[in-house]
Every structure is written in C-alpha cells, then in structure tokens.
Amino acid sequence: MQLELDHIFVCVEPEAPPADLLTAFGLTEGNRRIHQGQGSANVCFFFENAYLELLWLFNINEAQSALVRPTGLWERCRWQETEACPFGISFRSTASDSREIPFPTWDYYAKYLPPQASIPIATNSDNLSEPLIFISPTTKKPTDYALERQLPLVNKIGFKEITALQVTLPSTQKFSAEVRTLIDLGLVQFSQGDFYQLEIEFDNAKEGKSQDFGSQLPILFRW
C-alpha cells in the first residue's frame, strides 16, 4: 500500500483556544465536529493535500471507555500533565492495491464510523511518547472531496500544500519499528529534543519564513 499524509492532529485545551492563534496568523477555520462515542471534538484547517486538526476532550467518560482507551487519547489530550505525545499522524492510501499497510496495526471500531468500518491504528499506540499513527478511511485529498464535503482551502497567508513534516520527541528511547518505517519511507522525519514539537513545511518552504507558536501550541510552520 502506498501512503501519503492525510492529516495531523494536535491535542489542545477544550474549545481549542489556539484556533484563534491560527486564524489571526492567516489560516481559515474549516469545520468543527464532535466525535460521538470517542469523547473528543475538533476544529480543522484545510489545505489542498491535507489538513491540520486541533483535538480536545469533550466527554471524559467516553474517552476512558474500554473501546477508546487503547488509543491513548485521554492521556494525549492531557499531555501537559501526563507527558504523553500530543500528536497524531494519519495517512491515506494513494492507490487501490492488495499490498499490506507497511507496519502492523489493530482495528479501532470508532462509534462515529459506519457499522463494521474501522480505523487501522499502528501497534506502537501503547507507546505514549510517540504520535498516534493511523490510516484514514478516506483515499481522497481535500481538493478532491465530494461537493457536499468541500471546505475552504484558501487562506490569507497563502499556504497551499503541506510538503514535509518533522516531529521532535523528548524521549531518549529508541524509535519504534513503526516510526522507523515512516522515516524509511520518507513520510515523516523524527528527531529527539527537549520538548514535543511538530514542524510543518508548506509549499517547500520557498519563502524561507517560519512561525513558532511557542508554549501555546507546540507547532512551528515553515513556508
């Protein structure tokens, strides 16, 4: 199976106060949604080939249920207390082929999905010092969404595509086999540092500019 980036999530405080930072910066808010049965809610910012999701706890009981607990979302959404990694990285298939996902997964039967549908989640999900890695149910990038699902892709800052992703992890442990696979496939770069940070490159960083959102949001943009 050939994979490409579908979206990235970052866990934030309830109602996503950092969303105001991103809109003030020049991004356009796309939509907000409650994940029924999962105990989370989100706000998303869309680009032509992928999107950025801010995710927060909405229902603690659902997030701590037997179904959702293996995802680690409860710990990730409270990352400043638990020290869990607040990031998730989702990929989609670029072609219909019979090849297997290039890393081992387990099936997450989220209640907001259609009956019998599931999300394959990489088996390093119990390692809360690494991002949650999973496969999106969709095979289409935002520019190819059906008319009824289309969302604003134009933003004031002018970003069009996410072209690279680097994740900094504070853990000194060796990267899992799943993370090493992403590195080997050239999908995501990982490094070790003093704190969690997600570095997102837009449009091949042709302008040579950057924006660090600091302690309010562990993200750095390059464009």
mmCIF file of C-alpha atoms in Angstrom:
data_model
loop_
_atom_site.group_PDB
_atom_site.id
_atom_site.type_symbol
_atom_site.label_atom_id
_atom_site.label_comp_id
_atom_site.label_asym_id
_atom_site.label_seq_id
_atom_site.Cartn_x
_atom_site.Cartn_y
_atom_site.Cartn_z
ATOM 1 C CA MET A 1 0.000 0.000 0.000
ATOM 2 C CA GLN A 2 1.340 3.404 -0.983
ATOM 3 C CA LEU A 3 0.707 6.067 1.640
ATOM 4 C CA GLU A 4 0.555 9.845 1.725
ATOM 5 C CA LEU A 5 -0.207 12.301 4.508
ATOM 6 C CA ASP A 6 -3.922 12.788 5.165
ATOM 7 C CA HIS A 7 -3.960 14.899 8.325
ATOM 8 C CA ILE A 8 -2.209 15.720 11.573
ATOM 9 C CA PHE A 9 -3.838 16.261 14.937
ATOM 10 C CA VAL A 10 -2.546 18.238 17.901
ATOM 11 C CA CYS A 11 -4.207 17.909 21.302
ATOM 12 C CA VAL A 12 -5.230 21.237 22.850
ATOM 13 C CA GLU A 13 -7.334 22.651 25.678
ATOM 14 C CA PRO A 14 -11.151 22.346 25.447
ATOM 15 C CA GLU A 15 -12.750 24.510 22.754
ATOM 16 C CA ALA A 16 -9.299 24.978 21.191
ATOM 17 C CA PRO A 17 -8.144 28.465 22.258
ATOM 18 C CA PRO A 18 -5.102 28.079 19.922
ATOM 19 C CA ALA A 19 -7.501 28.106 16.970
ATOM 20 C CA ASP A 20 -7.636 31.871 17.457
ATOM 21 C CA LEU A 21 -3.850 31.998 17.068
ATOM 22 C CA LEU A 22 -4.083 30.202 13.735
ATOM 23 C CA THR A 23 -6.897 32.369 12.388
ATOM 24 C CA ALA A 24 -5.040 35.528 13.487
ATOM 25 C CA PHE A 25 -1.969 34.155 11.709
ATOM 26 C CA GLY A 26 -3.942 33.843 8.486
ATOM 27 C CA LEU A 27 -5.445 30.345 8.321
ATOM 28 C CA THR A 28 -9.116 29.733 7.630
ATOM 29 C CA GLU A 29 -11.127 27.606 10.029
ATOM 30 C CA GLY A 30 -12.832 24.772 8.180
ATOM 31 C CA ASN A 31 -15.239 22.901 10.427
ATOM 32 C CA ARG A 32 -15.858 21.763 13.983
ATOM 33 C CA ARG A 33 -17.109 18.337 14.926
ATOM 34 C CA ILE A 34 -17.896 16.170 17.947
ATOM 35 C CA HIS A 35 -16.663 12.555 17.715
ATOM 36 C CA GLN A 36 -19.667 10.777 19.201
ATOM 37 C CA GLY A 37 -18.644 7.819 21.366
ATOM 38 C CA GLN A 38 -14.961 8.801 21.364
ATOM 39 C CA GLY A 39 -15.204 11.694 23.793
ATOM 40 C CA SER A 40 -13.359 14.203 21.638
ATOM 41 C CA ALA A 41 -14.127 17.230 19.499
ATOM 42 C CA ASN A 42 -12.121 19.113 16.906
ATOM 43 C CA VAL A 43 -11.597 22.101 14.684
ATOM 44 C CA CYS A 44 -9.801 21.661 11.354
ATOM 45 C CA PHE A 45 -7.780 23.829 8.976
ATOM 46 C CA PHE A 46 -7.677 22.510 5.416
ATOM 47 C CA PHE A 47 -5.050 22.735 2.686
ATOM 48 C CA GLU A 48 -5.074 21.278 -0.803
ATOM 49 C CA ASN A 49 -3.474 17.938 0.073
ATOM 50 C CA ALA A 50 -4.024 17.500 3.823
ATOM 51 C CA TYR A 51 -5.367 19.205 6.933
ATOM 52 C CA LEU A 52 -4.426 20.211 10.472
ATOM 53 C CA GLU A 53 -6.754 19.185 13.293
ATOM 54 C CA LEU A 54 -6.887 20.626 16.814
ATOM 55 C CA LEU A 55 -8.365 17.946 19.089
ATOM 56 C CA TRP A 56 -9.644 18.157 22.668
ATOM 57 C CA LEU A 57 -11.514 16.156 25.315
ATOM 58 C CA PHE A 58 -15.273 16.586 25.138
ATOM 59 C CA ASN A 59 -16.557 13.667 27.222
ATOM 60 C CA ILE A 60 -14.146 12.163 29.729
ATOM 61 C CA ASN A 61 -16.235 9.015 30.309
ATOM 62 C CA GLU A 62 -16.275 8.188 26.593
ATOM 63 C CA ALA A 63 -12.550 8.904 26.251
ATOM 64 C CA GLN A 64 -11.820 6.499 29.116
ATOM 65 C CA SER A 65 -14.131 3.747 27.862
ATOM 66 C CA ALA A 66 -12.818 0.278 27.044
ATOM 67 C CA LEU A 67 -13.279 0.999 23.332
ATOM 68 C CA VAL A 68 -11.330 4.276 23.236
ATOM 69 C CA ARG A 69 -8.765 3.711 25.977
ATOM 70 C CA PRO A 70 -6.252 1.816 23.751
ATOM 71 C CA THR A 71 -5.855 4.922 21.561
ATOM 72 C CA GLY A 72 -4.379 6.865 24.483
ATOM 73 C CA LEU A 73 -6.470 9.900 23.549
ATOM 74 C CA TRP A 74 -7.297 10.687 27.178
ATOM 75 C CA GLU A 75 -3.598 10.847 28.091
ATOM 76 C CA ARG A 76 -2.660 12.679 24.896
ATOM 77 C CA CYS A 77 -5.306 15.359 25.414
ATOM 78 C CA ARG A 78 -3.932 15.914 28.930
ATOM 79 C CA TRP A 79 -0.331 15.792 27.697
ATOM 80 C CA GLN A 80 0.960 18.657 29.805
ATOM 81 C CA GLU A 81 0.140 16.581 32.905
ATOM 82 C CA THR A 82 0.770 13.059 31.585
ATOM 83 C CA GLU A 83 3.767 13.927 29.345
ATOM 84 C CA ALA A 84 2.184 11.850 26.569
ATOM 85 C CA CYS A 85 2.817 12.871 22.963
ATOM 86 C CA PRO A 86 0.027 15.253 21.875
ATOM 87 C CA PHE A 87 0.279 14.430 18.163
ATOM 88 C CA GLY A 88 -1.411 12.041 15.783
ATOM 89 C CA ILE A 89 -0.498 11.426 12.149
ATOM 90 C CA SER A 90 -2.945 9.958 9.667
ATOM 91 C CA PHE A 91 -2.140 8.572 6.223
ATOM 92 C CA ARG A 92 -4.336 7.567 3.315
ATOM 93 C CA SER A 93 -3.814 5.076 0.549
ATOM 94 C CA THR A 94 -2.827 6.575 -2.803
ATOM 95 C CA ALA A 95 -3.885 3.567 -4.848
ATOM 96 C CA SER A 96 -6.200 0.592 -4.693
ATOM 97 C CA ASP A 97 -3.832 -2.318 -4.432
ATOM 98 C CA SER A 98 -3.502 -5.543 -2.488
ATOM 99 C CA ARG A 99 -0.322 -4.605 -0.675
ATOM 100 C CA GLU A 100 -0.494 -4.519 3.083
ATOM 101 C CA ILE A 101 -0.062 -1.496 5.313
ATOM 102 C CA PRO A 102 3.732 -1.221 5.818
ATOM 103 C CA PHE A 103 3.501 -1.558 9.609
ATOM 104 C CA PRO A 104 1.409 -3.753 11.936
ATOM 105 C CA THR A 105 -1.967 -2.340 13.001
ATOM 106 C CA TRP A 106 -5.050 -3.099 15.065
ATOM 107 C CA ASP A 107 -8.636 -2.177 14.158
ATOM 108 C CA TYR A 108 -10.340 0.651 16.031
ATOM 109 C CA TYR A 109 -14.127 0.441 15.597
ATOM 110 C CA ALA A 110 -14.954 4.061 16.391
ATOM 111 C CA LYS A 111 -18.648 4.598 17.117
ATOM 112 C CA TYR A 112 -18.890 7.542 14.721
ATOM 113 C CA LEU A 113 -17.918 5.333 11.765
ATOM 114 C CA PRO A 114 -20.409 3.334 9.682
ATOM 115 C CA PRO A 115 -21.228 -0.168 11.011
ATOM 116 C CA GLN A 116 -18.342 -2.655 10.619
ATOM 117 C CA ALA A 117 -15.953 0.114 9.494
ATOM 118 C CA SER A 118 -12.698 0.564 11.379
ATOM 119 C CA ILE A 119 -9.553 2.672 11.518
ATOM 120 C CA PRO A 120 -6.249 0.758 11.362
ATOM 121 C CA ILE A 121 -4.005 2.068 14.157
ATOM 122 C CA ALA A 122 -0.289 1.290 14.332
ATOM 123 C CA THR A 123 0.665 -1.072 17.131
ATOM 124 C CA ASN A 124 3.014 1.451 18.730
ATOM 125 C CA SER A 125 -0.137 3.160 20.066
ATOM 126 C CA ASP A 126 0.683 1.928 23.574
ATOM 127 C CA ASN A 127 3.934 3.939 23.414
ATOM 128 C CA LEU A 128 2.527 7.279 24.528
ATOM 129 C CA SER A 129 5.850 9.032 23.946
ATOM 130 C CA GLU A 130 5.286 8.701 20.173
ATOM 131 C CA PRO A 131 2.483 10.057 17.953
ATOM 132 C CA LEU A 132 -0.633 8.009 17.333
ATOM 133 C CA ILE A 133 -0.200 6.687 13.780
ATOM 134 C CA PHE A 134 -3.246 5.523 11.838
ATOM 135 C CA ILE A 135 -4.797 5.053 8.398
ATOM 136 C CA SER A 136 -7.623 7.334 7.298
ATOM 137 C CA PRO A 137 -10.858 5.812 5.962
ATOM 138 C CA THR A 138 -10.688 8.264 3.050
ATOM 139 C CA THR A 139 -8.488 7.943 -0.028
ATOM 140 C CA LYS A 140 -9.057 11.492 -1.273
ATOM 141 C CA LYS A 141 -7.192 14.716 -0.551
ATOM 142 C CA PRO A 142 -9.242 17.815 0.346
ATOM 143 C CA THR A 143 -9.211 19.191 -3.223
ATOM 144 C CA ASP A 144 -10.977 16.011 -4.344
ATOM 145 C CA TYR A 145 -13.692 15.878 -1.678
ATOM 146 C CA ALA A 146 -17.250 15.487 -2.925
ATOM 147 C CA LEU A 147 -19.188 18.747 -3.327
ATOM 148 C CA GLU A 148 -21.176 18.211 -0.134
ATOM 149 C CA ARG A 149 -17.932 17.785 1.849
ATOM 150 C CA GLN A 150 -15.865 20.584 0.319
ATOM 151 C CA LEU A 151 -14.377 23.033 2.787
ATOM 152 C CA PRO A 152 -12.478 26.339 2.447
ATOM 153 C CA LEU A 153 -8.962 25.725 1.126
ATOM 154 C CA VAL A 154 -7.966 29.373 0.618
ATOM 155 C CA ASN A 155 -6.266 31.199 3.497
ATOM 156 C CA LYS A 156 -4.872 34.704 3.888
ATOM 157 C CA ILE A 157 -1.305 33.512 4.393
ATOM 158 C CA GLY A 158 -1.466 31.730 1.032
ATOM 159 C CA PHE A 159 -0.489 28.190 2.057
ATOM 160 C CA LYS A 160 -1.460 25.555 -0.490
ATOM 161 C CA GLU A 161 0.124 22.183 0.414
ATOM 162 C CA ILE A 162 1.877 20.514 3.317
ATOM 163 C CA THR A 163 5.162 19.344 1.796
ATOM 164 C CA ALA A 164 7.105 17.994 4.789
ATOM 165 C CA LEU A 165 6.596 17.027 8.393
ATOM 166 C CA GLN A 166 9.098 16.697 11.235
ATOM 167 C CA VAL A 167 8.299 15.569 14.770
ATOM 168 C CA THR A 168 10.563 16.256 17.736
ATOM 169 C CA LEU A 169 10.173 13.929 20.718
ATOM 170 C CA PRO A 170 11.747 14.492 24.153
ATOM 171 C CA SER A 171 12.107 10.781 24.864
ATOM 172 C CA THR A 172 15.598 9.280 24.767
ATOM 173 C CA GLN A 173 14.218 5.832 23.959
ATOM 174 C CA LYS A 174 14.848 4.273 20.573
ATOM 175 C CA PHE A 175 12.176 4.920 17.987
ATOM 176 C CA SER A 176 9.645 2.141 17.481
ATOM 177 C CA ALA A 177 9.656 -0.017 14.353
ATOM 178 C CA GLU A 178 6.552 1.845 13.164
ATOM 179 C CA VAL A 179 8.269 5.234 13.446
ATOM 180 C CA ARG A 180 11.382 3.899 11.733
ATOM 181 C CA THR A 181 9.165 2.695 8.863
ATOM 182 C CA LEU A 182 7.778 6.206 8.396
ATOM 183 C CA ILE A 183 11.322 7.555 8.341
ATOM 184 C CA ASP A 184 12.488 4.920 5.855
ATOM 185 C CA LEU A 185 9.540 5.654 3.552
ATOM 186 C CA GLY A 186 10.299 9.382 3.651
ATOM 187 C CA LEU A 187 6.829 10.174 5.018
ATOM 188 C CA VAL A 188 7.848 11.893 8.273
ATOM 189 C CA GLN A 189 11.152 12.882 9.833
ATOM 190 C CA PHE A 190 11.705 12.377 13.550
ATOM 191 C CA SER A 191 14.292 13.829 15.905
ATOM 192 C CA GLN A 192 14.932 13.942 19.646
ATOM 193 C CA GLY A 193 14.972 17.204 21.555
ATOM 194 C CA ASP A 194 13.950 18.911 24.764
ATOM 195 C CA PHE A 195 10.193 19.087 24.144
ATOM 196 C CA TYR A 196 7.401 17.948 21.833
ATOM 197 C CA GLN A 197 7.225 19.929 18.627
ATOM 198 C CA LEU A 198 5.565 19.481 15.273
ATOM 199 C CA GLU A 199 7.268 21.238 12.380
ATOM 200 C CA ILE A 200 5.066 21.616 9.308
ATOM 201 C CA GLU A 201 6.531 22.731 5.990
ATOM 202 C CA PHE A 202 4.261 24.372 3.420
ATOM 203 C CA ASP A 203 4.947 24.731 -0.293
ATOM 204 C CA ASN A 204 8.560 23.515 0.001
ATOM 205 C CA ALA A 205 9.414 26.486 2.264
ATOM 206 C CA LYS A 206 10.102 28.601 -0.832
ATOM 207 C CA GLU A 207 9.803 31.913 1.046
ATOM 208 C CA GLY A 208 12.269 30.932 3.777
ATOM 209 C CA LYS A 209 9.967 32.123 6.577
ATOM 210 C CA SER A 210 8.882 30.483 9.824
ATOM 211 C CA GLN A 211 6.452 30.954 12.710
ATOM 212 C CA ASP A 212 6.814 29.292 16.118
ATOM 213 C CA PHE A 213 3.666 29.352 18.246
ATOM 214 C CA GLY A 214 5.636 28.622 21.428
ATOM 215 C CA SER A 215 4.077 27.273 24.601
ATOM 216 C CA GLN A 216 0.529 27.989 23.440
ATOM 217 C CA LEU A 217 0.719 25.472 20.603
ATOM 218 C CA PRO A 218 3.690 23.079 20.041
ATOM 219 C CA ILE A 219 3.834 23.784 16.311
ATOM 220 C CA LEU A 220 6.335 25.509 14.036
ATOM 221 C CA PHE A 221 5.388 26.479 10.475
ATOM 222 C CA ARG A 222 7.919 26.855 7.676
ATOM 223 C CA TRP A 223 6.948 28.315 4.298
#
